[in-house]
CSV table of C-alpha atoms in Angstrom, one decimal:
chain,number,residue,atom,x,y,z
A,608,UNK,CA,0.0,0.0,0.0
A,609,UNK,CA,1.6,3.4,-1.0
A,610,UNK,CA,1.7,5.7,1.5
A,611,UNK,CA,1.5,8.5,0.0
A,612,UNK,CA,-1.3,10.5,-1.9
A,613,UNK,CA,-0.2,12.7,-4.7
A,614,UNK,CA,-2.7,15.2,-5.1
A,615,UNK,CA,-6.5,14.5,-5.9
A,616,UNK,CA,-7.6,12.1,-8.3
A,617,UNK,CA,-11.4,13.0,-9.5
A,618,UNK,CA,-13.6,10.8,-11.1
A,619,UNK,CA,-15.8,12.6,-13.9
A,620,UNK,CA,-18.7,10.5,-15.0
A,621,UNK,CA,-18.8,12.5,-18.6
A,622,UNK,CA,-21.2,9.8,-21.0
A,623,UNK,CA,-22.9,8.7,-18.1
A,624,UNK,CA,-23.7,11.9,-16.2
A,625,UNK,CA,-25.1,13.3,-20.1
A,626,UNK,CA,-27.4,10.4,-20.5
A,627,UNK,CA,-28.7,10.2,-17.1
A,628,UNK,CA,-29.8,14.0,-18.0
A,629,UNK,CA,-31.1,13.4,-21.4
A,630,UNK,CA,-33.6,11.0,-19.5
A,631,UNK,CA,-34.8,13.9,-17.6
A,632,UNK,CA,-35.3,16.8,-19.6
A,633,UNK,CA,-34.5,17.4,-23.0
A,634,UNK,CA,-33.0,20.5,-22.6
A,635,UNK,CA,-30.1,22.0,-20.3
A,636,UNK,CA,-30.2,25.5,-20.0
A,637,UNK,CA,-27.2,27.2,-18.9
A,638,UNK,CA,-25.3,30.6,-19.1
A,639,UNK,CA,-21.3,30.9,-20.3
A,640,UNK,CA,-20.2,34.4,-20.0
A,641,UNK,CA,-16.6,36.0,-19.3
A,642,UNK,CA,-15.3,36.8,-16.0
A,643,UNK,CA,-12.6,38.0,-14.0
A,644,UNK,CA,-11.3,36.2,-11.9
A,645,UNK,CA,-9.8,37.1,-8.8
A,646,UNK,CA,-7.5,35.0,-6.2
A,647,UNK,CA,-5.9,35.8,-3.0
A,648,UNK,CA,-3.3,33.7,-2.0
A,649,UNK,CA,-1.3,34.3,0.8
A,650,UNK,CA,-2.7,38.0,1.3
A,651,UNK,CA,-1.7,38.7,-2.2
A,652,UNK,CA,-3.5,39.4,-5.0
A,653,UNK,CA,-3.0,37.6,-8.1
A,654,UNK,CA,-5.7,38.1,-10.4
A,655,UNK,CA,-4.4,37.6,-14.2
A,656,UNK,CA,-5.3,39.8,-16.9
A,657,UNK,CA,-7.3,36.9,-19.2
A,658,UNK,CA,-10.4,36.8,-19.6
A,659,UNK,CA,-12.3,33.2,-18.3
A,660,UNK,CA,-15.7,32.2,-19.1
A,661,UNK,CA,-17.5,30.6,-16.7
A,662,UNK,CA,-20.5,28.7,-16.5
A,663,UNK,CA,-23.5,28.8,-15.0
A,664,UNK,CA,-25.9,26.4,-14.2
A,665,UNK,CA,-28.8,25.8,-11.6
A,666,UNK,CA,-28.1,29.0,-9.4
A,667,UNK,CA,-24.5,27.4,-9.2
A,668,UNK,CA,-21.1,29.4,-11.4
A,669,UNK,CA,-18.7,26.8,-12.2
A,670,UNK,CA,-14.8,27.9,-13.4
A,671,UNK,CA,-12.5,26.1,-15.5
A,672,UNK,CA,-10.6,23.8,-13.1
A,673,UNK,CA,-7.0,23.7,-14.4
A,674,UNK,CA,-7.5,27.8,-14.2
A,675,UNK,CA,-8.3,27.2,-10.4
A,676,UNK,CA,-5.6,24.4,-10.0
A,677,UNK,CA,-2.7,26.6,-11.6
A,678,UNK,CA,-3.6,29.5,-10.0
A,679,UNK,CA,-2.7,27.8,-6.7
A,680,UNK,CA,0.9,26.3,-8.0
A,681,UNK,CA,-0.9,23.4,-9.2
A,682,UNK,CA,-0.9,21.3,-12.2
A,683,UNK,CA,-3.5,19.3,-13.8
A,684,UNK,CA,-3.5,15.9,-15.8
A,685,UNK,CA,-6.8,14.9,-17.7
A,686,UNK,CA,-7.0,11.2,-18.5
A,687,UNK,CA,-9.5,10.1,-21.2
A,688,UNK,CA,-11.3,6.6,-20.6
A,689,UNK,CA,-9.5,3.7,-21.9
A,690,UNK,CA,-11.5,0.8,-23.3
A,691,UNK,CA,-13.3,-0.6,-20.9
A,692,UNK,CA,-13.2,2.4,-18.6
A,693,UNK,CA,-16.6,3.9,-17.2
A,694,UNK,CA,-14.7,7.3,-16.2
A,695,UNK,CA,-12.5,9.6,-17.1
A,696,UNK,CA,-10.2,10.5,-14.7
A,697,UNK,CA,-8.1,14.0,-13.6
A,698,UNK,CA,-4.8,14.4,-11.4
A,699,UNK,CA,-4.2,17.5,-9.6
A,700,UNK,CA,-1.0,17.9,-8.6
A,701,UNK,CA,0.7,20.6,-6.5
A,702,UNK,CA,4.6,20.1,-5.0
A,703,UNK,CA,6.9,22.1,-3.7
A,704,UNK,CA,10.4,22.2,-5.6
A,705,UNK,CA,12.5,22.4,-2.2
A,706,UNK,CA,10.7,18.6,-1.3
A,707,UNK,CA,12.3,17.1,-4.7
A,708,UNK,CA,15.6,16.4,-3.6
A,709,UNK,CA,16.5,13.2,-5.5
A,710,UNK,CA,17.9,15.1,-8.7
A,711,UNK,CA,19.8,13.9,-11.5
A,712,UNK,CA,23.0,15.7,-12.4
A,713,UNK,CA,21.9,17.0,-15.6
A,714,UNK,CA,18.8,18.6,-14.2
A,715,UNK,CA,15.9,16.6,-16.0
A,716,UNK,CA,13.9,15.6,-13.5
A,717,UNK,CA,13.0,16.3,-9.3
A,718,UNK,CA,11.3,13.4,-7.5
A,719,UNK,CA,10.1,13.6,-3.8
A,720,UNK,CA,7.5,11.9,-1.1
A,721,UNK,CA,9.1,9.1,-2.2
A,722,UNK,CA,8.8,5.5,-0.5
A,723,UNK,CA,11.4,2.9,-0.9
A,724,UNK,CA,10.1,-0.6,0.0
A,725,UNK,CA,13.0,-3.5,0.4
A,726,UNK,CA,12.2,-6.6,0.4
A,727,UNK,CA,12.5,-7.8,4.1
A,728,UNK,CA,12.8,-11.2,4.5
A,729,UNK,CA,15.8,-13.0,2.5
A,730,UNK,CA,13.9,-16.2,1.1
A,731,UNK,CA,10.5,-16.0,0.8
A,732,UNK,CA,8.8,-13.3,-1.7
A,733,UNK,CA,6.9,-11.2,0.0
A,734,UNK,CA,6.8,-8.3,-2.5
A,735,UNK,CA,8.6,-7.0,-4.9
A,736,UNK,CA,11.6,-4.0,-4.3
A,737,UNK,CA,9.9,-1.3,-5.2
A,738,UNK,CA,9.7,3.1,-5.2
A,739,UNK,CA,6.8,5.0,-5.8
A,740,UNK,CA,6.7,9.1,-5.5
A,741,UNK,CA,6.0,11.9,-7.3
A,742,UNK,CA,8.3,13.1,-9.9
A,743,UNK,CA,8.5,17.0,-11.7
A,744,UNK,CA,10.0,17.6,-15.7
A,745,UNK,CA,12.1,20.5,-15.6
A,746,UNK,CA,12.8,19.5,-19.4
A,747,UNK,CA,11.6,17.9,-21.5
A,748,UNK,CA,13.6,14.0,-21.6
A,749,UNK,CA,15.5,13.5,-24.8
A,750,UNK,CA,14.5,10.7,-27.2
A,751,UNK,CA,16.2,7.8,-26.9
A,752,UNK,CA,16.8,8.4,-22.5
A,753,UNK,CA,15.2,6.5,-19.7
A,754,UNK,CA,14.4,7.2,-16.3
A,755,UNK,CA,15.8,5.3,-13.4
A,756,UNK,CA,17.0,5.4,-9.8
A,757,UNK,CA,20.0,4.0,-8.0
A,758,UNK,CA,19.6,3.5,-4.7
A,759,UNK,CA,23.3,4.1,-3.0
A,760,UNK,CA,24.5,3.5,0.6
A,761,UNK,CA,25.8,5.7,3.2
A,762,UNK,CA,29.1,5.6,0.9
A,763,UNK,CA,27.5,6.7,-1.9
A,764,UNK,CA,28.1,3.1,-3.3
A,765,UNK,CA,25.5,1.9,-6.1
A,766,UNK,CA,23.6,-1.0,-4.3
A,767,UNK,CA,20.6,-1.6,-7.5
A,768,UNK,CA,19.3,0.5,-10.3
A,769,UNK,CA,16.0,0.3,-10.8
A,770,UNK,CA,13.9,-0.4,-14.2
A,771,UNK,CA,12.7,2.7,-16.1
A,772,UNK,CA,10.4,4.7,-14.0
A,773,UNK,CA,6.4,4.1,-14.8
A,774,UNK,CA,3.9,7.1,-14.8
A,775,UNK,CA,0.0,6.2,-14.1
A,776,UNK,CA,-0.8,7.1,-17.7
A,777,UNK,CA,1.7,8.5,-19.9
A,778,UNK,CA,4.6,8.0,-21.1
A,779,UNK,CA,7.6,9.8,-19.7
A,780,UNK,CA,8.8,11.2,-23.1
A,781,UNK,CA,5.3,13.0,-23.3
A,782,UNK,CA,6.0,15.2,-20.2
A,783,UNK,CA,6.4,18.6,-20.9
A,784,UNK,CA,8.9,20.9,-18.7
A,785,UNK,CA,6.9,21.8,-15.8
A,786,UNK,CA,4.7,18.9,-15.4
A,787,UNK,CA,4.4,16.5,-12.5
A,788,UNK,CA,3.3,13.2,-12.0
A,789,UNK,CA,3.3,9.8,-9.4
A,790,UNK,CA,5.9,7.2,-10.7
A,791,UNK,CA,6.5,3.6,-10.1
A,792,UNK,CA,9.6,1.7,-10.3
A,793,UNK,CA,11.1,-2.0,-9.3
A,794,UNK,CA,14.5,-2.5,-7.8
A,795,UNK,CA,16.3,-6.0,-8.0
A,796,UNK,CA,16.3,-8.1,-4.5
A,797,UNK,CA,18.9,-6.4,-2.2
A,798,UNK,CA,19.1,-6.9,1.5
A,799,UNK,CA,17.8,-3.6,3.4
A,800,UNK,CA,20.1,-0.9,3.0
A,801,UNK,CA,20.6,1.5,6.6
A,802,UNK,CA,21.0,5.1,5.3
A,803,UNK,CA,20.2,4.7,2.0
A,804,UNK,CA,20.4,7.3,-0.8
A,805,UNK,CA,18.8,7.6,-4.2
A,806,UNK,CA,19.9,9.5,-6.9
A,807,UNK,CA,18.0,9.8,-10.2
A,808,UNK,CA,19.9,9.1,-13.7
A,809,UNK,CA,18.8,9.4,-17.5
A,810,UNK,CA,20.5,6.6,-19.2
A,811,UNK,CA,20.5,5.4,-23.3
A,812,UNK,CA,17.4,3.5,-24.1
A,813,UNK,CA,18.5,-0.3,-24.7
A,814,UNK,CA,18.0,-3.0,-27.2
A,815,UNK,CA,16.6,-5.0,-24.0
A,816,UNK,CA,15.6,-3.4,-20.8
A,817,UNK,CA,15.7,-4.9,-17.2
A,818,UNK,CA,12.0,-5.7,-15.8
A,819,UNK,CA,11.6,-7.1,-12.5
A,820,UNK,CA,8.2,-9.8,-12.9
A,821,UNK,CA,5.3,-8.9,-10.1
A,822,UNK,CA,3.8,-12.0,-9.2
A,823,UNK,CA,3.5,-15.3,-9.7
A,824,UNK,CA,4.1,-16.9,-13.1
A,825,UNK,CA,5.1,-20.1,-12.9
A,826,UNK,CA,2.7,-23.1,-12.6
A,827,UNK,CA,0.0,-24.8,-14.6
A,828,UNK,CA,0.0,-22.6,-18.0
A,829,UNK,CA,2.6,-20.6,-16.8
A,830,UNK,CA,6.3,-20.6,-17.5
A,831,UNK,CA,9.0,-23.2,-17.0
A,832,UNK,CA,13.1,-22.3,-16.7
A,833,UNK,CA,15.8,-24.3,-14.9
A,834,UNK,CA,16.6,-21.2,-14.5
A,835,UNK,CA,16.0,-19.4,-18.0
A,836,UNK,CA,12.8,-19.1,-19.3
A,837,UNK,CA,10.9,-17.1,-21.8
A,838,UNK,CA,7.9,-15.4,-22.4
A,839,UNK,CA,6.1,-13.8,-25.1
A,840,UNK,CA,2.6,-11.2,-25.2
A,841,UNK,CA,0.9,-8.4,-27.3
A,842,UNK,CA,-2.2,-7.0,-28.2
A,843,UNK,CA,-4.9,-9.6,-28.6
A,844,UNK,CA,-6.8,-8.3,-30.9
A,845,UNK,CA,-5.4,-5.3,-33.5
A,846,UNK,CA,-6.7,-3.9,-35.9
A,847,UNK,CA,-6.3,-4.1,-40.0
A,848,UNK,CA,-2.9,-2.4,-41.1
A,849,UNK,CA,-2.1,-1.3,-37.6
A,850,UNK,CA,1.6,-2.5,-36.5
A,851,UNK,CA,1.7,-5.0,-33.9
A,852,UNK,CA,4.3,-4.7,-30.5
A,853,UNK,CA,5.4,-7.8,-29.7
A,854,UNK,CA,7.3,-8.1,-26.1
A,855,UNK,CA,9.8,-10.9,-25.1
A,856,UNK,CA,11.2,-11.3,-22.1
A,857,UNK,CA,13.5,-13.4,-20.5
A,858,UNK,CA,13.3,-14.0,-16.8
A,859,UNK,CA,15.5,-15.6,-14.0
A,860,UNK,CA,13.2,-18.2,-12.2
A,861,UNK,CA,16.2,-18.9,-9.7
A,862,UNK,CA,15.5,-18.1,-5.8
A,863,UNK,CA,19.2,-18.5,-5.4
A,864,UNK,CA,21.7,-16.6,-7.7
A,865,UNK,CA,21.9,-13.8,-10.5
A,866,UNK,CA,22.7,-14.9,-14.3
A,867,UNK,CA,25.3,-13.1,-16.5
A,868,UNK,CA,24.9,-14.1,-20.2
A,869,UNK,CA,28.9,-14.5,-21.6
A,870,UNK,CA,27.8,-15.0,-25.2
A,871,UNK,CA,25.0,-13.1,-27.1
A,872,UNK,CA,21.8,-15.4,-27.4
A,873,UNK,CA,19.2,-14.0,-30.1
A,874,UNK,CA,15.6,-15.1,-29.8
A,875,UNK,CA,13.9,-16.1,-33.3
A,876,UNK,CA,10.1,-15.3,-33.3
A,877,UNK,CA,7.5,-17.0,-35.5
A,878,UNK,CA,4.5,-15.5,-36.9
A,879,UNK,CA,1.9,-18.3,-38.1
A,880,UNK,CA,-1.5,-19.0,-39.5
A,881,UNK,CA,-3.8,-22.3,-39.0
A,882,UNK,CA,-4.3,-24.0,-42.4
A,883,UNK,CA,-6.0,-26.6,-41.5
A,884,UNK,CA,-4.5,-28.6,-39.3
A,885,UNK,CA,-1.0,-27.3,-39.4
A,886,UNK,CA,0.5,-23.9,-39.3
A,887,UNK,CA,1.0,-22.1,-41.8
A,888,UNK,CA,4.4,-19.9,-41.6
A,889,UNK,CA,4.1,-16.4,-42.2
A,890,UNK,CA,7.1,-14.1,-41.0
A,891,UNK,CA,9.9,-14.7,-39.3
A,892,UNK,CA,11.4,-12.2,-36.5
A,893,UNK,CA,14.6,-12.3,-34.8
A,894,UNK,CA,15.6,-10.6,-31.6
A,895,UNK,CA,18.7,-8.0,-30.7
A,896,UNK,CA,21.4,-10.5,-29.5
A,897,UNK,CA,21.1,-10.3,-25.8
A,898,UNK,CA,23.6,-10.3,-22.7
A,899,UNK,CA,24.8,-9.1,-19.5
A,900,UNK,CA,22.7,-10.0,-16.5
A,901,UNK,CA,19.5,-11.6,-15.6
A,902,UNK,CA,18.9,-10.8,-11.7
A,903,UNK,CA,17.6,-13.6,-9.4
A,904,UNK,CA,14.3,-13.6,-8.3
A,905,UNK,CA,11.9,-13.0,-11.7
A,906,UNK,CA,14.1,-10.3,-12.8
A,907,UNK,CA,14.1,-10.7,-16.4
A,908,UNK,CA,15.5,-8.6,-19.8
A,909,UNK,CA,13.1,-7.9,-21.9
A,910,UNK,CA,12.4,-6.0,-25.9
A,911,UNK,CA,10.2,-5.3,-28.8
A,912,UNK,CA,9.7,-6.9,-31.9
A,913,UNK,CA,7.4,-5.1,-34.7
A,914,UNK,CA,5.1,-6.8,-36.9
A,915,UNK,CA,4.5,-4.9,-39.8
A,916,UNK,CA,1.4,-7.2,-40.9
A,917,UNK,CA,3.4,-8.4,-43.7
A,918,UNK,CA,4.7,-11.4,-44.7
A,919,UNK,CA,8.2,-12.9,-45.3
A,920,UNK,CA,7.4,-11.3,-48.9
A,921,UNK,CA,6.4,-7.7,-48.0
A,922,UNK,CA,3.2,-8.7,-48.8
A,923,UNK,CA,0.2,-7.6,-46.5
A,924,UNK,CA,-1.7,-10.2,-44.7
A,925,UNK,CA,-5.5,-10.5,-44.7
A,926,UNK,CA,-7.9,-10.3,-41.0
A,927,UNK,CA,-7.5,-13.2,-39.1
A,928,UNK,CA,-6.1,-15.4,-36.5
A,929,UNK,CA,-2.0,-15.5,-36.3
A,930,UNK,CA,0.0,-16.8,-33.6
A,931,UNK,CA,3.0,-15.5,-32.5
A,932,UNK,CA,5.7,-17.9,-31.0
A,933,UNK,CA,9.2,-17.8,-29.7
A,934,UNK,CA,11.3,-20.7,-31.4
A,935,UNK,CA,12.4,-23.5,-28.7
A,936,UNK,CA,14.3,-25.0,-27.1
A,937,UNK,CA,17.6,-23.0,-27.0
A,938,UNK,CA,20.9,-22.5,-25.8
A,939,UNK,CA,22.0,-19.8,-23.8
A,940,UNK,CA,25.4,-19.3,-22.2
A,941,UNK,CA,26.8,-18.0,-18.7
A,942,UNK,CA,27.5,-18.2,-15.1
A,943,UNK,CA,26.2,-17.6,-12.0
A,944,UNK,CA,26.9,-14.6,-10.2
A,945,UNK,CA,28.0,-16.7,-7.0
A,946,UNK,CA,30.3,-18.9,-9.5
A,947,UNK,CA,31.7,-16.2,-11.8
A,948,UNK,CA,34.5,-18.9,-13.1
A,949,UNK,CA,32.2,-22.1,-13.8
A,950,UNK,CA,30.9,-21.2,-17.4
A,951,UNK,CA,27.4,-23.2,-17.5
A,952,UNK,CA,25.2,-24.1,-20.7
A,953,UNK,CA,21.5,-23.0,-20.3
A,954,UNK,CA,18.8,-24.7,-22.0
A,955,UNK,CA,15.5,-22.7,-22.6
A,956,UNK,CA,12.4,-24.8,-23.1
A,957,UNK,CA,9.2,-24.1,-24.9
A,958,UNK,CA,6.1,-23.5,-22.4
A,959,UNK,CA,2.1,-22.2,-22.1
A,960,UNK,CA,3.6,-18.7,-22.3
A,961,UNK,CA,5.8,-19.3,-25.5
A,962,UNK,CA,3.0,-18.6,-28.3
A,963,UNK,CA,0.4,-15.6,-28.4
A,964,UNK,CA,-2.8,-15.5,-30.5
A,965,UNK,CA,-3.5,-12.0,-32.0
A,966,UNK,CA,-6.1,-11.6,-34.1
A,967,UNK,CA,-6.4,-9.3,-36.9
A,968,UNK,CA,-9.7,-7.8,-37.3
């Protein structure tokens, strides 16, 4: 449970709140006129010079809210409905710049109210290393940059790095300088750290990212690794001509030890079509060449393949049902982090979470 509350997050029933008065009357009469606005804050006056209209409705004047929220020093984020979503939703957010102290050195970002959760007990998962907090743009981050923390200790030693940071809705290279916004972000599995520090960094965007897996994912129709295993999801359903993101990962199922990958492994990625009762190949995708290391504990690396909706032959493919598979089993090649001098052969075995079905409508 976070313990902190960024700001107020408002529910606006828009579609549902308009029929339920279309069922009552079939008109709404209200009055939108200009105004001036005036706020005191702090004994001060600071009424701008722009004209706001404001509307009014059943006795009741109602003013543009992200006029109200940034006269106050705050800022506000509207969030259409996604599909399936009832609501729109809206973040308010208001911070004060002397309360985000975990800076990077380049000046890109301010994070603060942040909460760093360890986790606690050395064998048993009881939740996965995480920091949450809210997190200010002072520019805007360069294409091709991520956003992570290090968490340091009292020697200003780097202990983990976290994955890229995670904003409720958009994507960090969206964020214009100014904005703010609540962030999310998994650690790998360290022992608690006394007098901890974090520091923020922008580092180059990867071929393949570290991820650390929430949750449980091995079992019946889950994944299988001794330790390596492999994954593969998208969009279910997509539509005609639009391209399709296709994410691989590969995770560490170990409780015991980190992997480092000596020698590059590439992933091959199968896009096929039932004929019948066989499959018929379609395009074939291959993955960056992977290495470096696979934390303990469901970390994983993962990356994004591309499907154009063509085949092998640049042709385009008609609506339908493809499935999208990861070529198995396969070698991979490395140590354990415990046994960095006993070089060990990994086999990677085919499972329920090998092969995706998207379907092209």
């Amino acid at each position: 449970m976070k313990r902190f509350i960024m700001g107020l997050i408002c529910g606006l029933a828009l579609s549902g709140a308009s029929i339920a008065v279309a069922a009552v009357s079939n008109e709404v009469k209200a009055t939108l006129f200009p105004s001036e606005l005036r706020f005191y804050i702090d004994g001060k006056d600071n009424t701008g010079t722009e004209e706001v209209s404001v509307l009014k409705y059943n006795n009741r004047m109602y003013i543009p809210l992200r006029v109200f929220a940034e006269k106050l020093g705050s800022t506000v984020d509207y969030h259409a409905p996604k599909p399936g979503d009832t609501w729109a939703s809206v973040d308010i957010f208001k911070v004060d710049d002397r309360d985000l102290t975990v800076r990077d050195t380049a000046g890109y970002v301010g994070m603060g109210h942040v909460d760093v959760q360890f986790a606690e007990h050395p064998t048993y998962l009881v939740s996965t290393p995480q920091i949450t907090g809210a997190v200010k743009f002072y520019k805007t981050i360069p294409k091709g940059k991520q956003v992570v923390v290090a968490v340091l200790d009292k020697d200003n030693q780097q202990v983990a790095v976290t994955e890229p940071i995670q904003l409720r809705s958009r994507a960090v290279g969206d964020m214009a300088a100014g904005e703010v916004a609540t962030f999310e972000t998994n650690f790998p599995y360290v022992n608690p750290v006394e007098g901890y520090k974090l520091q923020a960094r922008l580092v180059d965007e990867t071929s393949w990212t570290y991820e650390q897996i929430d949750g449980v994912i091995q079992g019946a129709g889950g994944m299988t690794g001794n330790p390596l295993g492999v994954s593969i999801g998208s969009e279910h359903e997509v539509k005609k001509g639009q391209p399709v993101e296709i994410k691989v990962h590969m995770v560490n199922l170990s409780d015991s030890d980190t992997i480092v990958l000596s020698q590059p492994v590439s992933l091959e990625v199968q896009i096929t079509k039932r004929n019948g009762d066989s499959q018929q190949l379609i395009r074939t995708l291959r993955t960056a060449p992977l290495t470096g290391t696979i934390y303990w504990r469901q970390g994983s690396a993962f990356t994004k393949l591309v499907w154009d909706q063509k085949d092998d032959k640049g042709r385009a493919v008609p609506a339908g049902e493809y499935t999208a598979s990861i070529v198995l089993p396969t070698k991979a090649v490395g140590a354990a982090i415990k046994k960095p001098n006993t070089t060990q052969e990994y086999t990677i075995d085919s499972s329920m979470q090998t092969q995706f079905p998207i379907v092209i409508q």
